[in-house]
XYZ file of C-alpha atoms in Angstrom:
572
model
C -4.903 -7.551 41.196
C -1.729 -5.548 42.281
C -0.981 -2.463 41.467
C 0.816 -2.433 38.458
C -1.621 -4.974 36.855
C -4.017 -2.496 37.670
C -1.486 0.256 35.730
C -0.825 -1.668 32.500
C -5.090 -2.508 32.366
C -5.659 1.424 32.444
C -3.086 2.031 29.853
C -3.981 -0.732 27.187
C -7.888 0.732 28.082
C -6.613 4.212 27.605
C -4.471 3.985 24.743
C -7.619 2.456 22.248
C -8.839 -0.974 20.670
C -6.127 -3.163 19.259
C -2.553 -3.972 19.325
C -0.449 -0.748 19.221
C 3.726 -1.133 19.749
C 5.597 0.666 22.748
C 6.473 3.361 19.854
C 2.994 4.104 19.296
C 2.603 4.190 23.079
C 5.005 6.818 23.567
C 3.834 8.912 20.738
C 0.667 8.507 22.282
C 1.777 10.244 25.688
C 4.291 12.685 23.427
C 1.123 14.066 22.012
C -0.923 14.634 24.940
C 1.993 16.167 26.364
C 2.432 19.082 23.616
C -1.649 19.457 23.496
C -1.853 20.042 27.017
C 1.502 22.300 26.832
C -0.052 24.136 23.914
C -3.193 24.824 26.000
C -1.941 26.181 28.885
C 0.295 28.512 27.076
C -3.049 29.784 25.209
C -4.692 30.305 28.786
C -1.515 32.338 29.726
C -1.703 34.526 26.554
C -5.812 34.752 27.637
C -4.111 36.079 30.671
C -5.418 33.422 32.990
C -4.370 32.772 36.598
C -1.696 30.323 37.251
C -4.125 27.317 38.823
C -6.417 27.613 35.833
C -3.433 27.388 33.172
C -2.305 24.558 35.009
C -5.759 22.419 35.145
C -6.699 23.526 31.476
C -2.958 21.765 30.612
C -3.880 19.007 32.357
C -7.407 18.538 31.231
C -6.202 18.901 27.802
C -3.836 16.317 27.695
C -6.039 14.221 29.783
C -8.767 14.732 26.626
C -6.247 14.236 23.908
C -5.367 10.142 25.358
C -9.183 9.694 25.954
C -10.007 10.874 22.252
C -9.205 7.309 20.795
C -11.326 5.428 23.251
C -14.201 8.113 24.020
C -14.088 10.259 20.304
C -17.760 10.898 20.944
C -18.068 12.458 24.452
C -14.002 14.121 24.287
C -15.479 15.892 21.206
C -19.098 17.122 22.783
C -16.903 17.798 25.831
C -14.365 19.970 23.953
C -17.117 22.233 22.162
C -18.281 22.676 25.161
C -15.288 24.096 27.072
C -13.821 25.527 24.247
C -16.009 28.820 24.200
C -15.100 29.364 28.517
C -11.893 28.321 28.477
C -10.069 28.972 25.271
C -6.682 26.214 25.658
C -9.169 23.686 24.957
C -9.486 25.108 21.824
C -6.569 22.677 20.711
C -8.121 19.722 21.868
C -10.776 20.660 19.385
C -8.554 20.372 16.581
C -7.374 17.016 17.947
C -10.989 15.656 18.908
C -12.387 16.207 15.275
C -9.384 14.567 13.327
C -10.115 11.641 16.096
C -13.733 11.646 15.785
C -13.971 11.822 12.218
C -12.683 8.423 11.789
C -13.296 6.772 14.641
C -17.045 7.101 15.478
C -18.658 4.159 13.491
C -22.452 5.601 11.208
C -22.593 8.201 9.350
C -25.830 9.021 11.303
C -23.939 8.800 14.494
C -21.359 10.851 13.479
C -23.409 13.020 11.921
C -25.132 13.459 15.388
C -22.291 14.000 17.745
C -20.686 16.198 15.524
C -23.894 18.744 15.248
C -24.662 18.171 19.159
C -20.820 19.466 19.408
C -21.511 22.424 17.253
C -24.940 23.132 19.423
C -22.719 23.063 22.692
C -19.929 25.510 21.455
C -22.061 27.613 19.744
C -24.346 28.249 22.660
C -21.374 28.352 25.072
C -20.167 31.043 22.395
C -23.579 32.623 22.487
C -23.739 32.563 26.525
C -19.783 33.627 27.071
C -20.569 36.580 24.977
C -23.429 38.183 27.338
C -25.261 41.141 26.646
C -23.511 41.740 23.364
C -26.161 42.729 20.496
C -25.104 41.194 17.388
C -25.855 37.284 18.627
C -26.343 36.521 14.791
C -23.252 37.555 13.787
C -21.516 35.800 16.458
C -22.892 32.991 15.836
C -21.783 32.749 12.008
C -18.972 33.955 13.348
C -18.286 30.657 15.558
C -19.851 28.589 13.075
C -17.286 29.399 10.826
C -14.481 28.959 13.280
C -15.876 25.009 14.415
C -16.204 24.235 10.291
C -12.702 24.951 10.180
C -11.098 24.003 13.099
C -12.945 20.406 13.779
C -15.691 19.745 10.937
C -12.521 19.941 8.037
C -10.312 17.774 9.925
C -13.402 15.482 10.678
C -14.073 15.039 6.907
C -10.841 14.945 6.145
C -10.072 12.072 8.090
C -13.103 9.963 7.970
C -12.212 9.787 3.932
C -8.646 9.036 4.711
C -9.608 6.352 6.602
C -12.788 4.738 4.724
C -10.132 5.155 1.431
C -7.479 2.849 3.164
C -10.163 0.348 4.368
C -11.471 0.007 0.850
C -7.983 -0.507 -0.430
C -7.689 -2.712 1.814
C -10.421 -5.263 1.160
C -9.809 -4.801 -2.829
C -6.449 -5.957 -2.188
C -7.609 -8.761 -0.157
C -9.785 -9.513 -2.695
C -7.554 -9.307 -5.649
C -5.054 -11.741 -3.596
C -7.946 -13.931 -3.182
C -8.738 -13.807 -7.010
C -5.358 -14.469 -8.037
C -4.815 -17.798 -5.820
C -8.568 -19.346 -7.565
C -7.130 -18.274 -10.844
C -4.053 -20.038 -9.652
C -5.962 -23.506 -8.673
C -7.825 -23.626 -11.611
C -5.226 -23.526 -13.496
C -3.498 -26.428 -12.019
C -6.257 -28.067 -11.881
C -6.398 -27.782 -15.774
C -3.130 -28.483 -16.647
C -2.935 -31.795 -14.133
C -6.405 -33.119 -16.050
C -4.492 -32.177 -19.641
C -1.197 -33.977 -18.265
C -3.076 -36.761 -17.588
C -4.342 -37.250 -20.604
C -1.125 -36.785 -22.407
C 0.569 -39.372 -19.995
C -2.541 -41.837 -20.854
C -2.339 -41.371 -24.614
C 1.779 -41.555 -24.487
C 1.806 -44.796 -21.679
C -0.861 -45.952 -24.705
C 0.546 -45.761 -27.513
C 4.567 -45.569 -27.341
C 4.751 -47.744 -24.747
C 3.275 -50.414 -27.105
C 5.567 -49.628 -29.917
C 8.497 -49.749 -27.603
C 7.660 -53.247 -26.178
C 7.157 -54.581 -29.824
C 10.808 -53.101 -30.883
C 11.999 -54.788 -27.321
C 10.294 -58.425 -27.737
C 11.594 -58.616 -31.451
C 14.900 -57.080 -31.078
C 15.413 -59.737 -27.938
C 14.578 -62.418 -30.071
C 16.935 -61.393 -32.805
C 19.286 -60.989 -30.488
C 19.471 -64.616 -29.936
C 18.768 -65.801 -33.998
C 22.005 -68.474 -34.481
C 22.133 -67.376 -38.248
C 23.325 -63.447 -36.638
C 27.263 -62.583 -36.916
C 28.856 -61.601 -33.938
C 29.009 -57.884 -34.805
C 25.466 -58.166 -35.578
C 24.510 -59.421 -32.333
C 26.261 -56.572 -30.682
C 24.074 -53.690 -32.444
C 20.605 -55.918 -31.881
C 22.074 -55.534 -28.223
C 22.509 -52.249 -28.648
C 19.135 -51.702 -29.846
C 17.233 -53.879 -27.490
C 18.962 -52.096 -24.494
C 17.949 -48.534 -26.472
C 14.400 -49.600 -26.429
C 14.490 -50.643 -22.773
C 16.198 -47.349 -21.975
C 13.017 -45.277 -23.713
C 10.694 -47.460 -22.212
C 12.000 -46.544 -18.582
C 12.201 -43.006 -20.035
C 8.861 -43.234 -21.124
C 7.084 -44.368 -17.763
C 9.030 -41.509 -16.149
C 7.653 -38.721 -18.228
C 4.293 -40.920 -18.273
C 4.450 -40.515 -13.914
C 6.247 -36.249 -14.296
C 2.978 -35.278 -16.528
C 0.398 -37.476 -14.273
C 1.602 -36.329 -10.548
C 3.533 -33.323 -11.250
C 6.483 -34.069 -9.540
C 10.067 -34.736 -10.358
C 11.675 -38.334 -11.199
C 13.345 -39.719 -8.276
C 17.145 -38.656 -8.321
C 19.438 -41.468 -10.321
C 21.606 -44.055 -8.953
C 19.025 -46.736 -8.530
C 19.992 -49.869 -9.968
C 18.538 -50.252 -13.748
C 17.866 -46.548 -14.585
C 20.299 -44.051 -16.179
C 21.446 -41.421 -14.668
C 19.980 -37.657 -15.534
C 21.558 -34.472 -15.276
C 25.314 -33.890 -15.529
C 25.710 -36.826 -14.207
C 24.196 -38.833 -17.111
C 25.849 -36.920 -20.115
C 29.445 -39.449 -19.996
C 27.152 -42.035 -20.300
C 25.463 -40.324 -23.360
C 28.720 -40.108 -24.585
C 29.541 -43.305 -23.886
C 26.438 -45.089 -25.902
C 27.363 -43.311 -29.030
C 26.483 -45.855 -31.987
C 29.726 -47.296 -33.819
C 31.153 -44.874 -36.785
C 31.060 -41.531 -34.443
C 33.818 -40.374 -32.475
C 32.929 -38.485 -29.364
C 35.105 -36.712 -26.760
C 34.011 -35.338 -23.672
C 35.927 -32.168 -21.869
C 34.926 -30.213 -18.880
C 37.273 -27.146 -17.577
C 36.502 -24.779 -13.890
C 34.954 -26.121 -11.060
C 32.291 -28.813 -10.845
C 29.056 -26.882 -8.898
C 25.695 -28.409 -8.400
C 22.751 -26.764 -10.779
C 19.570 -26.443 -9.813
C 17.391 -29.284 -10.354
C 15.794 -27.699 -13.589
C 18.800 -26.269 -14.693
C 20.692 -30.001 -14.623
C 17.974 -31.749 -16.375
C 18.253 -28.862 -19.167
C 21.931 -29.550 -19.214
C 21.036 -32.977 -19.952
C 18.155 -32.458 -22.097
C 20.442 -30.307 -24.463
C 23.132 -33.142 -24.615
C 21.600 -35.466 -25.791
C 18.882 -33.011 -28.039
C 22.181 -31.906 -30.012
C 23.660 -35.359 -30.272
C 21.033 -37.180 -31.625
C 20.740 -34.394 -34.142
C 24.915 -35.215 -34.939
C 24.050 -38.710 -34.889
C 20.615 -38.317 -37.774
C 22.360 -35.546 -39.783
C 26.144 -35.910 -39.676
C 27.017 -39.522 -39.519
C 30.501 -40.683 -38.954
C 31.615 -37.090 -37.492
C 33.614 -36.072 -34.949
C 31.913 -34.736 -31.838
C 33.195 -32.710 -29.099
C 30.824 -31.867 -25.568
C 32.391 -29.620 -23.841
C 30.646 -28.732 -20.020
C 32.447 -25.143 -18.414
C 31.826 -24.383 -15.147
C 32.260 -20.519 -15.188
C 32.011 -18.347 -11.825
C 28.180 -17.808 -12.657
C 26.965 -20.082 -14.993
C 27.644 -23.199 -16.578
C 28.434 -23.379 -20.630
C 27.460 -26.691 -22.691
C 28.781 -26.803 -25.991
C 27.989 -29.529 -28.540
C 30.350 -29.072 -31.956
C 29.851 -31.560 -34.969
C 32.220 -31.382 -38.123
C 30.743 -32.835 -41.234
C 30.269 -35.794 -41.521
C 29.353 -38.835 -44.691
C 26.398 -39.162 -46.497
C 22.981 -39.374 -44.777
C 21.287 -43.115 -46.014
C 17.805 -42.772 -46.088
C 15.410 -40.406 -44.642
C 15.777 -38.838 -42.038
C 12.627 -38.778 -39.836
C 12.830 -35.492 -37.289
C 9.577 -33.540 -35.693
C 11.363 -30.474 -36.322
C 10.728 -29.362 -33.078
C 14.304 -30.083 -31.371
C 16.030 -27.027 -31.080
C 12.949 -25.007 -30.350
C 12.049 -27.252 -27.441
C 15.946 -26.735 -26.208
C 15.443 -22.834 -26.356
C 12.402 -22.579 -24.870
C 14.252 -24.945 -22.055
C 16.636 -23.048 -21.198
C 14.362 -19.789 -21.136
C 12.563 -21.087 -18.340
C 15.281 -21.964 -16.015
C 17.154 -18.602 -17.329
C 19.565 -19.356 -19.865
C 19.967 -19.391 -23.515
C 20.823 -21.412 -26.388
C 22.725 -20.756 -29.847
C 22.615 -23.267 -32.390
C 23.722 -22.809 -35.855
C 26.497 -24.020 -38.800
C 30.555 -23.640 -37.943
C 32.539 -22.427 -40.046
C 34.399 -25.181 -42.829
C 31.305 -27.603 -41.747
C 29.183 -28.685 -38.902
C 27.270 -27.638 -36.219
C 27.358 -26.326 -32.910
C 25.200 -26.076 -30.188
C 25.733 -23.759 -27.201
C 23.614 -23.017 -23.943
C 24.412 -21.051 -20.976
C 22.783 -22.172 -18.027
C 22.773 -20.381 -14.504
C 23.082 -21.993 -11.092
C 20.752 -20.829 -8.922
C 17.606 -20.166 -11.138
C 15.379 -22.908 -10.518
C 12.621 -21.721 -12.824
C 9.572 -23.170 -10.351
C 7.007 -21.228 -8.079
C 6.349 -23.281 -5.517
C 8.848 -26.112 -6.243
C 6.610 -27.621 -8.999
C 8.170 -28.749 -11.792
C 7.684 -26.629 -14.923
C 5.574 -23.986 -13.528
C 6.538 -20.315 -14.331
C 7.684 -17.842 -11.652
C 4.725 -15.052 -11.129
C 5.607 -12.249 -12.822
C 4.600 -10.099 -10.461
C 3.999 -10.520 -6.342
C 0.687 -11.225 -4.769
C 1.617 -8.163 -1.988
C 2.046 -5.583 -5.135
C -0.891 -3.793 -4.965
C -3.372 -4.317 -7.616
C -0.695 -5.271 -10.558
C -1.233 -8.695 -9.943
C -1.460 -10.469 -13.313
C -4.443 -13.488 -13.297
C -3.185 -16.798 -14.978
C -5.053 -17.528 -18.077
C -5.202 -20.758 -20.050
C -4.444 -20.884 -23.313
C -3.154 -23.234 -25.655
C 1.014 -23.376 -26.493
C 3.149 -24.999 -28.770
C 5.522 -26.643 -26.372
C 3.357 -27.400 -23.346
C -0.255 -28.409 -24.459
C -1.664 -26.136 -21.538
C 0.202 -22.922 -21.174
C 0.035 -20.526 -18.653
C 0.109 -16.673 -19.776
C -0.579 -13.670 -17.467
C -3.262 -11.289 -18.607
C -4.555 -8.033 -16.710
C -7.677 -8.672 -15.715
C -9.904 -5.437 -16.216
C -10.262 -3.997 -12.389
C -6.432 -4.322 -11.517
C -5.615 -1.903 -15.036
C -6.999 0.645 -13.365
C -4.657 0.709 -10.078
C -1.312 2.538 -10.460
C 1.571 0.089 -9.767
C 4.419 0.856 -7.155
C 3.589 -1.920 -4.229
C 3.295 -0.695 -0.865
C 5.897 2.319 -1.000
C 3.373 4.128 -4.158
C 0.277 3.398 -1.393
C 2.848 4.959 1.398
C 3.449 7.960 -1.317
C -0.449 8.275 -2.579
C -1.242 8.491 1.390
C 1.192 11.625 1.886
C 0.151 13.238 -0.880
C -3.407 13.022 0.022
C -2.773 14.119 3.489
C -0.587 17.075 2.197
C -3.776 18.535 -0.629
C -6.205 18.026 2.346
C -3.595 20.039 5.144
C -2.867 22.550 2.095
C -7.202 22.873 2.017
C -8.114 23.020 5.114
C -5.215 25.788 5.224
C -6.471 27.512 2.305
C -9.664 27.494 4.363
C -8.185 28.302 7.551
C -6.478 31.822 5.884
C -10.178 32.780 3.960
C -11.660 32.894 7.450
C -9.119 34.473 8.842
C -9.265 37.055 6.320
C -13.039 37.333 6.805
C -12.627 36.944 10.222
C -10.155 40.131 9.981
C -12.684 42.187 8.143
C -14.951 41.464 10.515
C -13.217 41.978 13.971
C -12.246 45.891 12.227
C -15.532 46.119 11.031
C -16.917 45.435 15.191
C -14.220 47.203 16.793
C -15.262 50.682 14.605
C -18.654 49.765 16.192
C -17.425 50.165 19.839
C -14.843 53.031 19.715
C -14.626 56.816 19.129
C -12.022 59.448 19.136
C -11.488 61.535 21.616
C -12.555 64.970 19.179
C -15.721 63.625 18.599
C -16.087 63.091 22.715
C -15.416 66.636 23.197
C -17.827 67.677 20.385
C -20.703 66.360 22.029
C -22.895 68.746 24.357
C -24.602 67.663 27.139
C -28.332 68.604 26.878
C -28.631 67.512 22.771
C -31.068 65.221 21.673
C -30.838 61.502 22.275
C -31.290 60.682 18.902
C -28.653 63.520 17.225
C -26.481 61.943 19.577
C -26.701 58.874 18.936
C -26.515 59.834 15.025
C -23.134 61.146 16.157
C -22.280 58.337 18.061
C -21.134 54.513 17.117
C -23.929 51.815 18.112
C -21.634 50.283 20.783
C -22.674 46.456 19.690
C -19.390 44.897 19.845
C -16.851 42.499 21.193
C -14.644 45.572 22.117
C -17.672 47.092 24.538
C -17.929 43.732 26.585
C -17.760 43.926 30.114
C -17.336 47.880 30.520
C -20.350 48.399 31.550
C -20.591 49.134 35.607
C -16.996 49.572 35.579
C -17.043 53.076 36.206
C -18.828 55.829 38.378
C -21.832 55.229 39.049
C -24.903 56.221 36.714
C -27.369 58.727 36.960
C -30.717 57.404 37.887
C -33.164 56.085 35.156
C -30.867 56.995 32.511
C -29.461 54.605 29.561
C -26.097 54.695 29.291
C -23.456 53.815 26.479
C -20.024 52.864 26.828
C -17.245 53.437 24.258
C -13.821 52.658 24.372
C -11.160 55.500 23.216
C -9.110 55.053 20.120
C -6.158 56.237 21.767
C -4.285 54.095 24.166
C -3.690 55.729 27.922
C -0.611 56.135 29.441
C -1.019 53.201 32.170
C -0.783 49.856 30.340
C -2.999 47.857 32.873
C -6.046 50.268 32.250
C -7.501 50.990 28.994
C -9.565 54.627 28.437
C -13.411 54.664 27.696
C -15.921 57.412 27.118
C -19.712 56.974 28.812
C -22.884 58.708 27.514
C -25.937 58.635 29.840
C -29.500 59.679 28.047
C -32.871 60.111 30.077
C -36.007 61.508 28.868
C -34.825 62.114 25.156
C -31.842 63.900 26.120
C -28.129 63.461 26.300
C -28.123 63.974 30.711
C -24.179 63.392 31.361
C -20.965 61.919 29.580
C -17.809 61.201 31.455
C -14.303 60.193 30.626
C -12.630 57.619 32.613
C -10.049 54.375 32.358
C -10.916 50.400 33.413
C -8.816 47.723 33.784
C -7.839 46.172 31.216
């Protein structure tokens, strides 16, 4: 393995599990680059020596691109330099976000995190000394890793367990909706097979019947001419439905559109078929056909409505208005095409007219489901008019199959999904209607920007807590550090006011107890101590005059009594 084989394995091994893009990459390195910037700069301000600001900024950054693939030993690591060396107090920060959601067990987790706490607290404890307070300091620290690494642990681990969960629900839900979706094909190809069997059973024997006798009318001797020719007429009617017939008989058993016209014997469907509708208008009714704009190819559902519609509102013409004079009219407008169907009056209806009643409601519910509309109602001075508007490009199928709705909503949306539900309908003997099934109510719509949005705003409450947090222990912190500091300082009156030769214990009445942070490392600073004595160092409440030292007061007791004090400055 060369070298640079050996380079790319270390980075895909250092970056973490899993694909990550050459964006994520560079954040990646971006990151460890302002950690370890932001921890040297705190080891300058700790007034470090240059070497040691440089390694801590190095170590740091070093820490914050292992965090993803070590979260467990970068975290124990960083509790336990934090308390020495305080720049790695940002990698803290970083570790606990990391570790939070990336260390698998809540037992585990549970584990590192308190064997992190143990290491910086006794770090704390041991970086401290021979201060006399350890209790304090240690609530003290243990307040500072809550905040700083336990918070951002918490925070994250829910974060992440919250998205995972969404996750599989929506994975779930998708899965729900496509059974839903199978059974109810399934369903409605069993129920369209029945239909097609019942139909293929019963009008297809009544339409042979009309075709044998009407054929052997056709050819009685005792028949007129003109007689003959409407016998034709309705023998080659019959023969039309019958062809008609087996081709809704094979749409409702395999689901799938007729074959496209122009085979020899079949009539032609679509726009293409309405001249010949026009053309096979009985004797008595005078039809005229007129198309204006553009011819444009429909979509396939849209054409067979345009069809449909034709010959729905001439056969109406034909049954109620015999004898009148019809006018189709097909526009091709820029975004839709217009079929109109006008009647005027016409004679006297003979006999009774047999109609399901069902006509124009079929045609309106048609053209709803490829996108259109349809008017139909009385002209003025007589007739009737019917009038659709039917778009191009809507095909009205999901999936290509014939008939079937559009989904009303997306399977990505999250959790809106509506579940198909059968039920029965008036046009379709199986309908399809979309019903909110009682889980998915309860997830707010919005798709994957609303999940984007609920994720920043749940990031922003738990940055605006952990801040809240962050200022009450700073505040408390505050109180505190004043509270320690008036431990371990006097004024320079009350150094003067003290004799030497005065009881031990009136002096140290007098006298602050000394246990604090500010007394730490003052001790054997100065001249040397008396012999045997006990001695207690103070710092000054005033500031010298010399900025590198800082001014401190020492009281030496021995044998009950106060043996020597003595004014004098350290380095700061």
């Amino acid at each position: 393995m060369d070298v640079s084989s050996r380079i790319r394995a270390g980075r895909r091994w250092l970056v973490a599990p899993g694909p990550r893009s050459r964006r994520g990459v560079a954040g990646e390195a971006v990151l460890a680059l302002v950690v370890g910037l932001l921890a040297a700069g705190t080891e300058q301000l700790l007034a470090a020596a240059g070497a040691r600001t440089v390694l801590v900024g190095a170590g740091a950054a070093l820490l914050a691109l292992l965090r993803r693939r070590l979260p467990a030993g970068v975290l124990v690591l960083a509790g336990g330099l934090a308390p020495v060396l305080g720049g790695f107090g940002v990698v803290l920060w970083l570790a606990g976000w990391s570790a939070g959601r990336r260390i698998a067990g809540v037992g585990r987790a549970l584990g590192v995190f308190t064997l992190s706490y143990a290491v910086f607290v006794g770090g704390s404890v041991l970086d401290a000394g021979a201060w006399r307070a350890p209790l304090v300091l240690v609530l003290f620290t243990t307040l500072y890793y809550f905040t700083t690494t336990v918070v951002p642990g918490l925070a994250s681990r829910y974060w992440t367990q919250r998205r995972t969960l969404l996750d599989a629900l929506r994975e779930r839900n998708a899965q729900l909706v496509r059974e839903h979706a199978m059974v109810a094909g399934q369903a409605r190809l069993r129920e369209r097979q029945r239909i097609a069997q019942d139909m293929h059973d019963s009008l297809g024997h009544r339409l042979a019947l009309i075709s044998v006798h009407t054929g052997a009318l056709e050819v009685d001797q005792e028949l007129t001419t003109r007689q003959r020719a409407v016998v034709g007429v309705l023998r080659d009617a019959s023969v039309t439905a019958m062809r008609e017939l087996r081709e809704v008989v094979g749409i409702l058993r395999d689901g799938v559109e007729a074959p496209v016209a122009g085979k020899a014997g079949r009539a032609a469907r679509g726009t293409a078929g309405i001249p010949e509708l026009v053309a096979s208008a009985p004797a008595g009714n005078e039809i005229e056909l007129c198309s204006s704009g553009e011819a444009r190819v429909l979509a396939p559902a849209a054409d067979h409505a345009a069809y449909r519609i034709v010959q729905e509102a001439l056969t109406n013409a034909y049954k109620h208005a015999p004898g009148a004079r019809i006018t189709v009219s097909l526009r091709y407008e820029p975004d839709s095409l217009v079929v109109e169907v006008v009647n005027g009056a016409g004679g006297p209806v003979g006999g009774e007219v047999v109609s399901g009643g069902q006509g124009l409601t079929g045609l309106h519910e048609r053209a709803r489901l490829v996108g259109g509309l349809v008017h139909a109602g009385p002209v003025t001075g007589g007739g009737f008019r019917v009038a659709a508007m039917l778009p191009y490009g809507f095909g009205g199928t999901a999936g290509g199959e014939p008939g079937q709705l559009a989904p009303f909503v997306a399977e990505g949306n999250d959790f809106r999904v509506k579940t198909p539900e059968l039920v029965p309908g008036e046009g379709d003997p199986v309908a399809v209607r979309q019903v909110w099934s009682a889980p998915e109510r309860e997830w707010p719509d919005g798709g994957e920007e609303a999940h984007r949005s609920g994720r920043f705003a749940l990031g922003c409450g738990m940055a605006v807590a952990a801040l809240v947090v962050l200022l009450v222990a700073a505040g408390v912190g505050l109180v505190y550090l004043l509270g320690v500091l008036d431990r371990g300082m006097i004024e320079p009156s009350r150094y003067e006011a003290l004799r030497v030769g005065i009881a031990e214990e009136e002096a140290r009445d007098r006298l602050p107890s000394g246990d604090s942070v500010a007394t730490l490392g003052l001790s054997g600073k100065g001249p040397a101590e008396p012999a045997g004595a006990e001695c207690l160092v103070l710092m000054s409440s005033e500031t010298g005059g010399d900025r590198d030292t800082e001014p401190v007061f020492r009281f030496c007791f021995r044998d009950g009594k106060l043996i020597e004090k003595k004014s004098y400055d350290v380095a700061r």
